[in-house]
C-alpha positions as a printed Julia matrix, in Angstrom:
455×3 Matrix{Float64}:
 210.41  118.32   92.17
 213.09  118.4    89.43
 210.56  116.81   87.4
 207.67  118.6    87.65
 210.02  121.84   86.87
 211.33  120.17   83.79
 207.52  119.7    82.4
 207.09  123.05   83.19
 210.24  124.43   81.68
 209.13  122.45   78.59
 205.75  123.35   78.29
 207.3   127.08   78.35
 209.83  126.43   75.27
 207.11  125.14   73.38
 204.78  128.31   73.57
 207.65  130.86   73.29
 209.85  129.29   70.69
 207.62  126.66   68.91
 204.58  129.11   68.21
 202.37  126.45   66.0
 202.43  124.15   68.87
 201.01  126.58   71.33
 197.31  125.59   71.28
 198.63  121.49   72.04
 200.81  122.79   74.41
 198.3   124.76   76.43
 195.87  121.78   76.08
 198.79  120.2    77.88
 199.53  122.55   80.66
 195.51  122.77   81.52
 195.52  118.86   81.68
 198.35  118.68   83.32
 197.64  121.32   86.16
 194.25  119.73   86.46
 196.15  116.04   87.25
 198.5   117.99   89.78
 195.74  119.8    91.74
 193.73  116.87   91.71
 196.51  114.81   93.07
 198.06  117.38   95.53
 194.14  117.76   96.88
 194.59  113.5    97.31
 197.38  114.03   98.95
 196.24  115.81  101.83
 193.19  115.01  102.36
 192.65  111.63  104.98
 192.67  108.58  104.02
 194.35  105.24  103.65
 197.44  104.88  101.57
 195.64  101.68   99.22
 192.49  103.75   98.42
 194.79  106.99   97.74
 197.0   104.84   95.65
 193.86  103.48   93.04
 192.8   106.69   93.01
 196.85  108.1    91.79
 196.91  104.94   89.11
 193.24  106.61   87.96
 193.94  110.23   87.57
 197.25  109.2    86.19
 195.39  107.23   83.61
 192.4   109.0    83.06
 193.99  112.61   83.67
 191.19  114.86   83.27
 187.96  111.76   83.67
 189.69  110.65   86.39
 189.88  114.01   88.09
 186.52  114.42   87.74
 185.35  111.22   88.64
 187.68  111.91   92.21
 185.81  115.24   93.24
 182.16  113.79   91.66
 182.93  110.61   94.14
 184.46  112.59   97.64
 182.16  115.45   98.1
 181.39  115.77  101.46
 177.81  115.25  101.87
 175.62  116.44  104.84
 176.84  113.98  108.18
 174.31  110.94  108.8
 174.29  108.01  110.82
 175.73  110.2   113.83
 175.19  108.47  116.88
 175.99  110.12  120.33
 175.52  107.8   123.33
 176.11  109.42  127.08
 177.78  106.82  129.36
 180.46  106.95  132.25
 184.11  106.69  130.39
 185.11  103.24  129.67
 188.44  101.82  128.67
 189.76   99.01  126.54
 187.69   98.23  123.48
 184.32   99.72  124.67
 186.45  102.89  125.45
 187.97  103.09  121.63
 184.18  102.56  120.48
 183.19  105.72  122.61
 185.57  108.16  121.5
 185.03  107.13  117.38
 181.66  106.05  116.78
 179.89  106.5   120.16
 178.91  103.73  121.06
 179.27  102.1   124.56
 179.01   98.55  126.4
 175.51   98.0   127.58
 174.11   94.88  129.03
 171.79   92.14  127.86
 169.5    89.02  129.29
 170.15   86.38  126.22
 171.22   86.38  122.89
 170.39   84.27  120.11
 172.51   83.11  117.25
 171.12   81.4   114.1
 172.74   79.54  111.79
 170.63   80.36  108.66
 168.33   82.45  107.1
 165.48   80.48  107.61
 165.79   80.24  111.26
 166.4    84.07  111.54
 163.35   84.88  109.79
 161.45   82.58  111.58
 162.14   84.46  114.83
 162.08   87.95  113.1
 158.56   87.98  111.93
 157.2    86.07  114.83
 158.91   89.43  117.11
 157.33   91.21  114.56
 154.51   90.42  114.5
 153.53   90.34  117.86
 155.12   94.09  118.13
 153.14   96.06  120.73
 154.66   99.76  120.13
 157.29   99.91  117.15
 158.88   97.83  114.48
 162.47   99.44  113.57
 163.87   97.96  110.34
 167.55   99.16  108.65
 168.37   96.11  105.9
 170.77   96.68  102.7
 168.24   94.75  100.53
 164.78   94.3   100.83
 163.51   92.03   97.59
 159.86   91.35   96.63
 159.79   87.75   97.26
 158.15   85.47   99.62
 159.85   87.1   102.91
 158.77   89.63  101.6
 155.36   88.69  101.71
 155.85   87.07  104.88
 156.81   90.51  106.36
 154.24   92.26  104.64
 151.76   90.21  106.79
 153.92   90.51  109.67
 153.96   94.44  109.28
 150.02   94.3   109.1
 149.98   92.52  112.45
 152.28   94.74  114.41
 149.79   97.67  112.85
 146.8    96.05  114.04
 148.44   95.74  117.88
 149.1    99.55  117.55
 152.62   99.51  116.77
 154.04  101.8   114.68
 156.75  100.72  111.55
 159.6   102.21  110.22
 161.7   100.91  107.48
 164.84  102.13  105.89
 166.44  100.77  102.78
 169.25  101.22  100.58
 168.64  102.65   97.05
 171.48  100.78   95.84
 171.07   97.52   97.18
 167.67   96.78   96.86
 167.75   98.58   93.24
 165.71   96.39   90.32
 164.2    94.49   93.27
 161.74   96.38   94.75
 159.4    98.12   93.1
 157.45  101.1    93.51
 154.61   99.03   94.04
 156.05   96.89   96.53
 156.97   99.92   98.38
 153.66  101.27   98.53
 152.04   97.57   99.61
 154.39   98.75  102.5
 153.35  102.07  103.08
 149.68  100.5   102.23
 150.56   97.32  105.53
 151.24  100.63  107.77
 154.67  100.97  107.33
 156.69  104.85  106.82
 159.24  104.16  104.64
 162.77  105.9   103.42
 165.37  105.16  101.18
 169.01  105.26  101.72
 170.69  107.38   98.93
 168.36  106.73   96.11
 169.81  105.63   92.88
 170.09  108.24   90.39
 171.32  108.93   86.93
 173.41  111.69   87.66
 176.74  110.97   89.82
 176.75  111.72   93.29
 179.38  111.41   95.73
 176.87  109.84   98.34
 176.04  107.06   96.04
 179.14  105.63   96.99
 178.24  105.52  100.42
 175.73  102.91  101.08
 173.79  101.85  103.77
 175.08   98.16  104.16
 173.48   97.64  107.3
 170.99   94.79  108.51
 169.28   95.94  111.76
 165.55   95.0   113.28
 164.73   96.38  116.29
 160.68   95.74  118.57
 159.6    97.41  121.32
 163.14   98.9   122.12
 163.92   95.36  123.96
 164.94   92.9   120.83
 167.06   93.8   118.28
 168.29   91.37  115.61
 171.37   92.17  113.38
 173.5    90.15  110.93
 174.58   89.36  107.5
 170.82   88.52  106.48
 168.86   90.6   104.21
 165.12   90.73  103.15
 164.99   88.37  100.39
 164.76   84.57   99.25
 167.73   83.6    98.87
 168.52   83.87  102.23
 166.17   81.9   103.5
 167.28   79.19  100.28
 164.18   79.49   98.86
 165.71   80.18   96.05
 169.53   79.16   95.17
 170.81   81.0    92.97
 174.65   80.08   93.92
 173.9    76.41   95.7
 173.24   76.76   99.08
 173.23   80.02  100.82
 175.0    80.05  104.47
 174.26   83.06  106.7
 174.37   84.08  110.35
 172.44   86.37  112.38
 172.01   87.23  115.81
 168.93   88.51  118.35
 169.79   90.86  121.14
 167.41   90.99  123.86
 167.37   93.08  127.01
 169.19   96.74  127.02
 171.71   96.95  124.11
 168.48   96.72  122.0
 168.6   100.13  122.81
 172.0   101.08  120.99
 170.62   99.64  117.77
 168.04  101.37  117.89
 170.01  104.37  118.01
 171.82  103.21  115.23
 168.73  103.24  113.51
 167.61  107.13  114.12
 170.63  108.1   113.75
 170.23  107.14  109.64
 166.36  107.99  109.82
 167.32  111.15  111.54
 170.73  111.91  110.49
 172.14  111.96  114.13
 170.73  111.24  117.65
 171.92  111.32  121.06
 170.63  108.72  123.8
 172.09  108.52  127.69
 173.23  104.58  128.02
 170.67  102.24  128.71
 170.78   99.98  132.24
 170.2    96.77  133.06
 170.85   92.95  131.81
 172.54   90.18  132.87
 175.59   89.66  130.35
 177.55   92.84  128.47
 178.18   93.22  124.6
 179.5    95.46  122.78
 177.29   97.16  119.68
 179.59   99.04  117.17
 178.89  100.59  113.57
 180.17  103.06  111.24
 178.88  105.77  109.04
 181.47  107.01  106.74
 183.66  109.15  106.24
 182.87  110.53  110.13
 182.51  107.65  111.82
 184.76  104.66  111.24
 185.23  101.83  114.26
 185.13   98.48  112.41
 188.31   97.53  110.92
 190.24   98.77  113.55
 188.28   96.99  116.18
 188.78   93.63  113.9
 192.68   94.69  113.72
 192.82   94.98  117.68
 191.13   91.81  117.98
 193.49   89.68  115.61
 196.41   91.4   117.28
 195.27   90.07  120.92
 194.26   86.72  120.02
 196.18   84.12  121.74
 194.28   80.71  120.28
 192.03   81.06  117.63
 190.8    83.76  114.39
 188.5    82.29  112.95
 186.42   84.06  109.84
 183.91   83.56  108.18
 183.03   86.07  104.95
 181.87   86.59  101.17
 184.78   88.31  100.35
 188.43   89.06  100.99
 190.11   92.18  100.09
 191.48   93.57  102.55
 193.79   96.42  103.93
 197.93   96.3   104.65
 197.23   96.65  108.11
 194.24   93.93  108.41
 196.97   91.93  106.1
 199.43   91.98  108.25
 197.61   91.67  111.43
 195.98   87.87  110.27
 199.7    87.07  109.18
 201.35   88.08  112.34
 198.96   86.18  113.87
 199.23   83.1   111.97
 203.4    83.49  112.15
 202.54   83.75  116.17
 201.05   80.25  116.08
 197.65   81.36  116.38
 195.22   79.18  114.14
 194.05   80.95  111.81
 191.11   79.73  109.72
 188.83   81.75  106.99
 185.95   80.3   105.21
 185.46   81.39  101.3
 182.45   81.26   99.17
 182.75   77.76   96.48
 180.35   79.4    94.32
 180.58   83.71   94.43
 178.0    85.71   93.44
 180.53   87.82   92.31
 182.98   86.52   90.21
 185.56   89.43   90.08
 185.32   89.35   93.87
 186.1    85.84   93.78
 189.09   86.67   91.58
 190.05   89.36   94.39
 189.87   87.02   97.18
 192.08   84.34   95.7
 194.01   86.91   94.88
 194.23   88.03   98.94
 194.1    84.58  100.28
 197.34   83.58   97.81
 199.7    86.07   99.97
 198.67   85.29  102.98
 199.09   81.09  102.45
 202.62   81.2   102.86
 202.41   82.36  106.05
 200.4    80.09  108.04
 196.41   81.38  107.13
 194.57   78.91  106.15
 191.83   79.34  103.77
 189.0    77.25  102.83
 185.88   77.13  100.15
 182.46   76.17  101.38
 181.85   73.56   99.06
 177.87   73.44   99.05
 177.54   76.66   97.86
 177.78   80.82   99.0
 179.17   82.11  102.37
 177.08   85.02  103.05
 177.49   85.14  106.61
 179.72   87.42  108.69
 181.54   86.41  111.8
 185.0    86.82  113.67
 186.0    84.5   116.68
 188.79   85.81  118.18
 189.67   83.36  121.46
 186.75   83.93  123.58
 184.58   86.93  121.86
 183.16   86.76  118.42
 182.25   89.56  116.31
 178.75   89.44  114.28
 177.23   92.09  112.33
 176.87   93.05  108.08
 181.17   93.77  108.09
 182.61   91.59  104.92
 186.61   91.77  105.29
 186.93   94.57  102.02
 187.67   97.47  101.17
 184.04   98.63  100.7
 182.91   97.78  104.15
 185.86   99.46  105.87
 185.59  102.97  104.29
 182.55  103.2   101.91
 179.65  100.96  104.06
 177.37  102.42  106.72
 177.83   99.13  109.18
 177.06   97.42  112.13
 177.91   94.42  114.7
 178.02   93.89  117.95
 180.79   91.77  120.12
 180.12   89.46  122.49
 181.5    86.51  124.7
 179.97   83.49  126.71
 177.82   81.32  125.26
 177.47   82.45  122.05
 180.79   82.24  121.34
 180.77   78.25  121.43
 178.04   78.39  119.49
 179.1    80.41  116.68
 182.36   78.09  117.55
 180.53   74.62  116.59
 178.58   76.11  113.52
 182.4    77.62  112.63
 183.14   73.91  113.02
 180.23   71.86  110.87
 181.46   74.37  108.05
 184.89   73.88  108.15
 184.01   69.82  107.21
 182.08   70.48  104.49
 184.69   73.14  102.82
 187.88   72.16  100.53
 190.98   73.9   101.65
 191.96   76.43   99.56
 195.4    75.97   96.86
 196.7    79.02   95.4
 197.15   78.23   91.67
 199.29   79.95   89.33
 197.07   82.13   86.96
 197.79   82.08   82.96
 199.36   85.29   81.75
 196.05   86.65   80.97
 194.82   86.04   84.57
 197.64   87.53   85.9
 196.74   90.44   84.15
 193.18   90.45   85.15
 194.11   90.14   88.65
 196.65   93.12   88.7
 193.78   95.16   87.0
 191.49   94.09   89.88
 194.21   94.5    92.24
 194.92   98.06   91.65
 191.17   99.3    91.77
 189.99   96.99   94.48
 190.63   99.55   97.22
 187.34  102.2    95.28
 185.53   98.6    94.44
């Protein structure tokens, strides 16, 4: 306080007693009052103390761009992704997911984990196309390709069975590949299509809210959800960064159900459902829809926290939070073995940069980290003892606070399986060295660093 009040007693002198500097010093005081409202306005409003911080080193910085570009980026816009599901009150982890996104335990007959793209989309369009009432489909990135080909026939199939197809992209994500001609061939195979925030030259605060999600849902009784999107390189039909690893899962029975509310609630904005019955085993589907709805990371958190035996990770990138941080290296300090797969070759470089970065702190401390030497982790997993976590969540800043998400957590089989693919990836990785980075790196990485929470 005594130092704001001797900027303003300055600023003062100058106009009364230095009159030729008046116009710099009101120049001054605007600027400055703009930084302080800007920042007070930070200050109170939610949020985590990392993403508040970047965004304190940028209107510092930038004072009167970087004010700007903080109101232009945290508008409010209209609530979406709202999902409502009525159930009987739960408690534990299914009871947290009820009371902030929604969501509730629901049951299931089998579930299906695959180990690659290839395999996933194998399944996908063969549910597809033998669709008898609806085809649901939520993905980050759909590319013109040949999957995308594949699904175009696929789509043409359900149509001719009578189903009906709905398809939701992001305007971000699948920007520069798909083109408005490939949308209409979709529209032409049958299918209604809309896109996520659509990418525009003028800023808008939604744009950094994207719709990160990878969700298929037929008939209301399979649902398929994962790190997998619509496009070659998925499937490694293309290898862009060696070979592509991914994971995915199919859901069938009940919780189909949930996803598909996940679904409307994007293509509808919200939408309320009563729990659905049935199934043999339990899961637990979860997403989030920012800034109202936010489950993931602290679900994650809760996980790590409980974990007696094993964390075991697999993701494209590592960035994460103080309290994610410090939950892996409590953890790790606890004995539990802690294990986290890298990408060898990103797809992303400054990401890569970021995750070294991340991993480096946490070595010390028992984590282990490791590179998947053949090529790109893509996929998206967290075994925690006996329950494993799969969905579209990377372990960053973006998909904790920016990222419309989804998962689902399960245990039983699928947990050795995910287990034993955890396993065969682990051999062919390198363990990760922290290296000391040249002056120059170091200063990269600090730049990085400090704006990685808005990245």
């Amino acid at each position: 306080m005594a130092l704001i009040a001797a900027q303003i007693a300055a600023i003062i002198f100058l106009c009364l007693f230095i009159p030729s500097v008046l116009p710099a010093a009101i120049t001054f005081a605007l600027i400055y009052l703009l930084s302080a409202i800007t920042a007070a306005v930070l200050f109170v409003r939610k949020g985590t103390a990392e993403i508040k911080c970047a965004w304190f080193v940028l209107i510092v910085a930038l004072p009167v761009a970087g004010a700007i570009i903080y109101f232009t980026a945290t508008i409010k816009c209209k609530p979406c992704g709202i999902l409502q599901i009525r159930a009987p009150r739960q408690t534990g982890l299914a009871g947290a997911a009820a009371l902030t996104c929604g969501t509730t335990e629901a049951g299931y007959d089998r579930a299906e984990y695959f180990k690659s793209g290839s395999e996933f989309f194998k399944r996908l369009l063969s549910e597809i196309s033998n669709a008898k009432k609806y085809v649901l489909l939520e993905f980050f990135i759909i590319a013109r390709g040949h999957i995308f080909n594949a699904l175009i026939t696929a789509i043409e199939r359900a149509k001719e069975n009578g189903a009906e197809v709905k398809i939701i992209f992001d305007g971000v994500g699948s920007a520069f590949k798909l083109r408005r001609k490939d949308v209409k061939r979709l529209k032409a195979a049958g299918a209604e299509v809309k896109t996520f925030h659509r990418l525009t030259p003028l800023p808008r605060a939604k744009l950094n809210l994207r719709d990160h999600r990878k969700i298929a849902v037929i008939d209301g009784k399979t649902a398929f959800t994962g790190g997998i999107n619509i496009a070659d390189e998925y499937a490694n039909i293309i290898s862009p960064y060696g070979h592509w690893k991914d994971v995915g899962v199919a859901v069938y029975g009940a919780a189909a159900q949930i996803f598909e509310g996940m679904f409307y609630s994007v293509w509808k904005g919200k939408y309320e459902m009563t729990a659905p019955e049935g199934g043999k085993f339990r899961c637990l589907p979860f997403y989030d829809s920012p800034p109202y709805k936010t489950f993931c990371e602290d679900a994650f958190v809760y996980a790590i926290h409980r974990a007696q035996k094993r964390v075991h990770v697999f993701t494209p990138y590592f960035c994460v939070s103080g309290k994610t941080a410090s939950a892996l290296q409590t953890a790790a300090m606890r004995g539990v073995d802690v294990k986290i797969i890298l990408p060898h070759i990103p797809d992303k470089k400054y990401a890569f940069e970021l995750s070294k970065t991340y991993a480096g702190e946490l070595v010390p401390y028992g984590v282990k980290f490791y590179e998947y030497t053949p090529g790109f982790i893509h996929a998206k997993s967290l075994i925690c003892d006996d329950a494993v976590f799969l969905g579209s969540y990377n372990l960053d800043y973006r998909s904790a606070h920016f990222n419309f998400e989804c998962g689902a957590a399960f245990e039983g089989n699928i947990v050795a399986e995910a287990e034993q693919d955890f396993d065969e990836c682990i051999t062919l990785s390198k363990p990760f060295t922290p290296k000391q980075p040249s002056f120059f790196g170091k200063l990269y990485r600090t730049f990085l660093t400090l704006l990685a929470p808005l990245m």
